[in-house]
Coordinates of N, CA and C in Angstrom, one line a residue:
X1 N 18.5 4.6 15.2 CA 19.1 5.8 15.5 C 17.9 6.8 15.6
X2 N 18.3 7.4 16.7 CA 17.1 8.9 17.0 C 17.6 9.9 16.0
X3 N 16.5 11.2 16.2 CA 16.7 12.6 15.6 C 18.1 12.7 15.8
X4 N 18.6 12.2 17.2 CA 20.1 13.1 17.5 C 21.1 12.1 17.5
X5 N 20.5 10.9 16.7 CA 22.0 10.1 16.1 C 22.4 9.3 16.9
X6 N 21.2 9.1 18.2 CA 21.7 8.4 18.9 C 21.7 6.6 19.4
X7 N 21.9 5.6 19.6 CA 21.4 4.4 19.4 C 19.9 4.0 20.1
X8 N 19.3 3.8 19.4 CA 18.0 3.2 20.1 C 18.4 1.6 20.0
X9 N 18.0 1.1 21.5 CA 18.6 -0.1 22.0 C 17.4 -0.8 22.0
X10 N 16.3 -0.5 23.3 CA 14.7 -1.1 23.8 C 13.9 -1.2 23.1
X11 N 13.0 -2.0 22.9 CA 11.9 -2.4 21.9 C 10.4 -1.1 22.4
X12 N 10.8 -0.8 23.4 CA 9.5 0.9 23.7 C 10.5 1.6 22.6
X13 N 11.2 2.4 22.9 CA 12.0 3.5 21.9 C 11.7 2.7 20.5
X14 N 12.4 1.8 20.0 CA 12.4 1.9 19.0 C 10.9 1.3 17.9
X15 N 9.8 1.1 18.8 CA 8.4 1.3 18.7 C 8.0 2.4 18.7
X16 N 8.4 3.5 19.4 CA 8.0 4.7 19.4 C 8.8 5.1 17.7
X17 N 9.9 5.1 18.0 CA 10.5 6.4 16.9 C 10.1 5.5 15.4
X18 N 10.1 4.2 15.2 CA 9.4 3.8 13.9 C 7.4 4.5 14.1
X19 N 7.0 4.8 15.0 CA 5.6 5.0 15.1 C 5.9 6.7 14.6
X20 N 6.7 7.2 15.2 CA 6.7 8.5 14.5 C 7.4 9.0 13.6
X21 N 8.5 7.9 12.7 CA 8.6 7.9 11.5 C 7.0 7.7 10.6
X22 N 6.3 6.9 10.8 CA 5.4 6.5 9.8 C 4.5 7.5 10.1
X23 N 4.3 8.3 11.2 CA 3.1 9.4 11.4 C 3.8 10.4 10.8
X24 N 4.5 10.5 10.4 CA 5.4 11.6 9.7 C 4.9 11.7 8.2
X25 N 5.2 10.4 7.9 CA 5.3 10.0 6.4 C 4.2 9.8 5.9
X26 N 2.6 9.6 6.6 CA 1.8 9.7 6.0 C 0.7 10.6 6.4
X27 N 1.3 11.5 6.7 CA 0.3 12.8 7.2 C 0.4 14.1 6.3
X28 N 1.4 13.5 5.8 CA 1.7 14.7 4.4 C 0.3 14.0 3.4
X29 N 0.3 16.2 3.4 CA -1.5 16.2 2.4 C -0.8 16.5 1.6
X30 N -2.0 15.9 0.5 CA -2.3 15.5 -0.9 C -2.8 16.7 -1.2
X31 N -2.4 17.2 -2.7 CA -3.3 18.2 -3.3 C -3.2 17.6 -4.6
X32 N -4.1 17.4 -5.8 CA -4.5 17.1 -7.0 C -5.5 18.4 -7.6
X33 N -4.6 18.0 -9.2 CA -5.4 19.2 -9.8 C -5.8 18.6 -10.8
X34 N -7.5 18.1 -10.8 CA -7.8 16.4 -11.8 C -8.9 17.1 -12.0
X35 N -9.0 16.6 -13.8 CA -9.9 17.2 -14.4 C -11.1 16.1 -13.9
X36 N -12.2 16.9 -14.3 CA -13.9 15.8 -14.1 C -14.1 14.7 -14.6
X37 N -13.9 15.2 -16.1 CA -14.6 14.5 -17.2 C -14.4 14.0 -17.3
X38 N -12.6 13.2 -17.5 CA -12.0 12.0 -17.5 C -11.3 11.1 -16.7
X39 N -11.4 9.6 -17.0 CA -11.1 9.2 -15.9 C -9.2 9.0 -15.7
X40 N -8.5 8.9 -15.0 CA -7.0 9.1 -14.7 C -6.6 7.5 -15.0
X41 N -7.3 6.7 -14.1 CA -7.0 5.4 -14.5 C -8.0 4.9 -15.5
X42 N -7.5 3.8 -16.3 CA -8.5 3.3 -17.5 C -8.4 1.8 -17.3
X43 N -9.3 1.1 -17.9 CA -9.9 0.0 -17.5 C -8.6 -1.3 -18.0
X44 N -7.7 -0.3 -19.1 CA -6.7 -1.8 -19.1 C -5.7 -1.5 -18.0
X45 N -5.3 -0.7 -17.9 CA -4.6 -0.4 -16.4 C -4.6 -1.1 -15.4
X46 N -5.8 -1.3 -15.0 CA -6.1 -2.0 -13.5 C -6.5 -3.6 -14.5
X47 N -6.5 -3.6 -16.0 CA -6.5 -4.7 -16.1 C -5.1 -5.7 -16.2
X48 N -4.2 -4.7 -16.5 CA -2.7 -4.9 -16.6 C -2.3 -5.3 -15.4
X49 N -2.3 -4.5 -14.0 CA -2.0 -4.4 -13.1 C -2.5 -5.8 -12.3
X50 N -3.9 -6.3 -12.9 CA -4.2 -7.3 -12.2 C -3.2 -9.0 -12.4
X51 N -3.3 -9.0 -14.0 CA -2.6 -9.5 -14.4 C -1.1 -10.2 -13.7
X52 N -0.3 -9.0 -13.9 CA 0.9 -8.4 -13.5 C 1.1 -9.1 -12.1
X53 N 0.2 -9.4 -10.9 CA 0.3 -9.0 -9.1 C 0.5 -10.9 -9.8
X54 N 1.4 -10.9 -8.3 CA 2.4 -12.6 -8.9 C 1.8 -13.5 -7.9
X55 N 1.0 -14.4 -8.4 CA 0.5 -15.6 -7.5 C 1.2 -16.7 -6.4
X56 N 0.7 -17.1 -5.3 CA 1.0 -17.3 -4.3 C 1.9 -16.7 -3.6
X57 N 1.2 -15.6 -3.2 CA 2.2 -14.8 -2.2 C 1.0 -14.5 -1.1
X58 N 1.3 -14.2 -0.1 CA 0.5 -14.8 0.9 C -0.5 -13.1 1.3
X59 N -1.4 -13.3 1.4 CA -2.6 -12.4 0.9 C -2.5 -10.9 2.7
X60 N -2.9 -10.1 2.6 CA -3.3 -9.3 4.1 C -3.9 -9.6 4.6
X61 N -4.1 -8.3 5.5 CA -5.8 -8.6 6.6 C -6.5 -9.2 6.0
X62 N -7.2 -8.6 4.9 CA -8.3 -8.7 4.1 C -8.5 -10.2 3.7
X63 N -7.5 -10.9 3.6 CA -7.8 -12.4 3.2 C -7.7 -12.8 1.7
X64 N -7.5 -11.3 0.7 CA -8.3 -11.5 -0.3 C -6.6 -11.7 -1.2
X65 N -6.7 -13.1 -1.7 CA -5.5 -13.5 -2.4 C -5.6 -13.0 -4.2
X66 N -4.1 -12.7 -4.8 CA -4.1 -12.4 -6.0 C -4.7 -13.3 -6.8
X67 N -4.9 -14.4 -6.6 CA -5.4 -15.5 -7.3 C -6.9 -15.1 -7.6
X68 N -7.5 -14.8 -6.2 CA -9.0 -14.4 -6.1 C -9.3 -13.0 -7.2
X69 N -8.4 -12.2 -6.9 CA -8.6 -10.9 -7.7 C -8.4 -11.3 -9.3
X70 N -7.8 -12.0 -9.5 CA -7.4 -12.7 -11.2 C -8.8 -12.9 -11.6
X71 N -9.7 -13.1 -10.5 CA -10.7 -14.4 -11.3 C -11.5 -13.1 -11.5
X72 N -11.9 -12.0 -11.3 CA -12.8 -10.7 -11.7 C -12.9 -11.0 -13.4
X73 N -14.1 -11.0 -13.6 CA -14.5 -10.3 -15.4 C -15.0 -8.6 -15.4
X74 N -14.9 -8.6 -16.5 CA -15.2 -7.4 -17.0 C -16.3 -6.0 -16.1
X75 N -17.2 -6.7 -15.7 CA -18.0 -6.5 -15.0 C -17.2 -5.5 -13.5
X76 N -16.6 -6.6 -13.4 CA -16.0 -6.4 -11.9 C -14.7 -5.2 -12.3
X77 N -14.1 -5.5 -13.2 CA -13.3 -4.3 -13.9 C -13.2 -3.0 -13.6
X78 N -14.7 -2.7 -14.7 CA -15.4 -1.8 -14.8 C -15.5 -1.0 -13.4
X79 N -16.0 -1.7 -12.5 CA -16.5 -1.4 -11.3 C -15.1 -0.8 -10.2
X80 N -14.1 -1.8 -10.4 CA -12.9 -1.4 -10.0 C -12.2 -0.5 -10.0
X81 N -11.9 -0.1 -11.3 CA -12.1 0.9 -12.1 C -12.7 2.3 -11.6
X82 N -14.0 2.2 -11.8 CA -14.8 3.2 -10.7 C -14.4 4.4 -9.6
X83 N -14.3 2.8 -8.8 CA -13.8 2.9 -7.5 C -12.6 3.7 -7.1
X84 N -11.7 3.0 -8.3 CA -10.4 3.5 -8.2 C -10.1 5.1 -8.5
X85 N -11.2 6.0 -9.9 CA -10.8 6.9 -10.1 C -11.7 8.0 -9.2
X86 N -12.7 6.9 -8.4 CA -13.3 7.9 -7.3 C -12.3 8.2 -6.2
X87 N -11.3 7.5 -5.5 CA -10.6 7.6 -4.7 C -9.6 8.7 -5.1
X88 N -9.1 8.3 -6.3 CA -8.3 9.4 -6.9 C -8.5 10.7 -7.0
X89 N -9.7 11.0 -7.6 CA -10.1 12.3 -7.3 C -10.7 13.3 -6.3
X90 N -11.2 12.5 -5.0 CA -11.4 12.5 -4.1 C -10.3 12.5 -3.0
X91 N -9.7 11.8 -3.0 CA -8.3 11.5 -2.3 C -8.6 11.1 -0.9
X92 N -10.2 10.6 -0.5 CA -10.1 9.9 0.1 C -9.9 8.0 0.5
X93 N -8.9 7.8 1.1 CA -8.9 6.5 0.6 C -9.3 5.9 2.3
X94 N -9.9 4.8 1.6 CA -10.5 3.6 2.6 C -9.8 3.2 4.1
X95 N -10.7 3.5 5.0 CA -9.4 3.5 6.2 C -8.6 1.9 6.5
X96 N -9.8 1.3 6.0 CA -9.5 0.1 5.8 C -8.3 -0.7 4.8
X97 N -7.6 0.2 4.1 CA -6.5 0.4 3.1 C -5.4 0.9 3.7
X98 N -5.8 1.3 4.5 CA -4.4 2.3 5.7 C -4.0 1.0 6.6
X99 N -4.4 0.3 6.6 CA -3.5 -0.8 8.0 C -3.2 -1.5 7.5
X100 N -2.2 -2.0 8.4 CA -1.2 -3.0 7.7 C -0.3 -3.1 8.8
X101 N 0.4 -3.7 8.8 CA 1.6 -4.6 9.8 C 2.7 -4.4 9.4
X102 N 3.7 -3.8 9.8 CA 5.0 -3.1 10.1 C 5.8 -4.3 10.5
X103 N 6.7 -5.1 9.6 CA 7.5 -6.0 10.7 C 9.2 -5.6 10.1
X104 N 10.1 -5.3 11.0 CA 11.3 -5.0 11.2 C 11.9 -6.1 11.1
X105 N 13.2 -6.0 10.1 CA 13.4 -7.6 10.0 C 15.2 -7.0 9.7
X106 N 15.8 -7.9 10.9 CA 17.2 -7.3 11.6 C 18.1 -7.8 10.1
X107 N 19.0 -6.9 10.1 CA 20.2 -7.4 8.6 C 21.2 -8.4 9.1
X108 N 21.6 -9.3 8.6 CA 22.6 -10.3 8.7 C 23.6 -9.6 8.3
X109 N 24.9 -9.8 9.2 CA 26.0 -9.7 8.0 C 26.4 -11.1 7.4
X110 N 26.8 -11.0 5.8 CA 27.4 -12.1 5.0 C 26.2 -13.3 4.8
X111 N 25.0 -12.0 4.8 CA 23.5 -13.4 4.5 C 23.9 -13.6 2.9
X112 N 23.5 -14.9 2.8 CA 23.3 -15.4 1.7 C 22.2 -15.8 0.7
X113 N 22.0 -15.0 0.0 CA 20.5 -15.1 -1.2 C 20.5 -17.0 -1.6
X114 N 19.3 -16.8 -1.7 CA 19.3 -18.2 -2.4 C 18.6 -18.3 -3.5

């Protein structure tokens, strides 16, 4: 359905209005009010979080599978870590972090979970 409620049928329209659904949705700015000195995320966090991401699930662009990220030590943590609260307080994030693959996946009626 369009702005005016109306059925979008063709694979152009309804490429367009999902394309300006998502230009919508991530164009809204960020404002943070983050102190210097300390960091927002902390090192068991993203150690939790690594933990946590559920193995064999099939990886992005990047190639880079949860299995692979499991195997990081301390080192690499640390570094992650880093990274992570520089982004945050900066709020610039990686353009390379922005893409991704949009796939529209049509609803069944009376689908059955397995």
């Amino acid at each position: 359905m369009d702005e005016a409620n109306n059925m979008v049928a063709d694979t152009d329209s309804k490429f367009t209005l999902w394309k300006r659904y998502l230009q919508d949705l991530f164009s809204q700015s960020i404002t943070l009010d983050v102190e210097e000195s300390e960091p927002i995320i902390i090192e068991d966090e993203v150690t939790t979080a690594i933990k946590a991401a559920k193995s064999g699930k099939a990886t992005g662009p990047d190639k880079v599978s949860a299995e692979m990220i499991k195997l990081h030590d301390d080192k690499s943590i640390k570094l992650l870590t880093r990274l992570l609260n520089g982004i945050y307080r900066t709020v610039i994030i990686p353009t390379e972090w922005l893409t991704f693959t949009f796939i529209t996946l049509p609803k069944i009626k009376n689908a059955k979970t397995t």
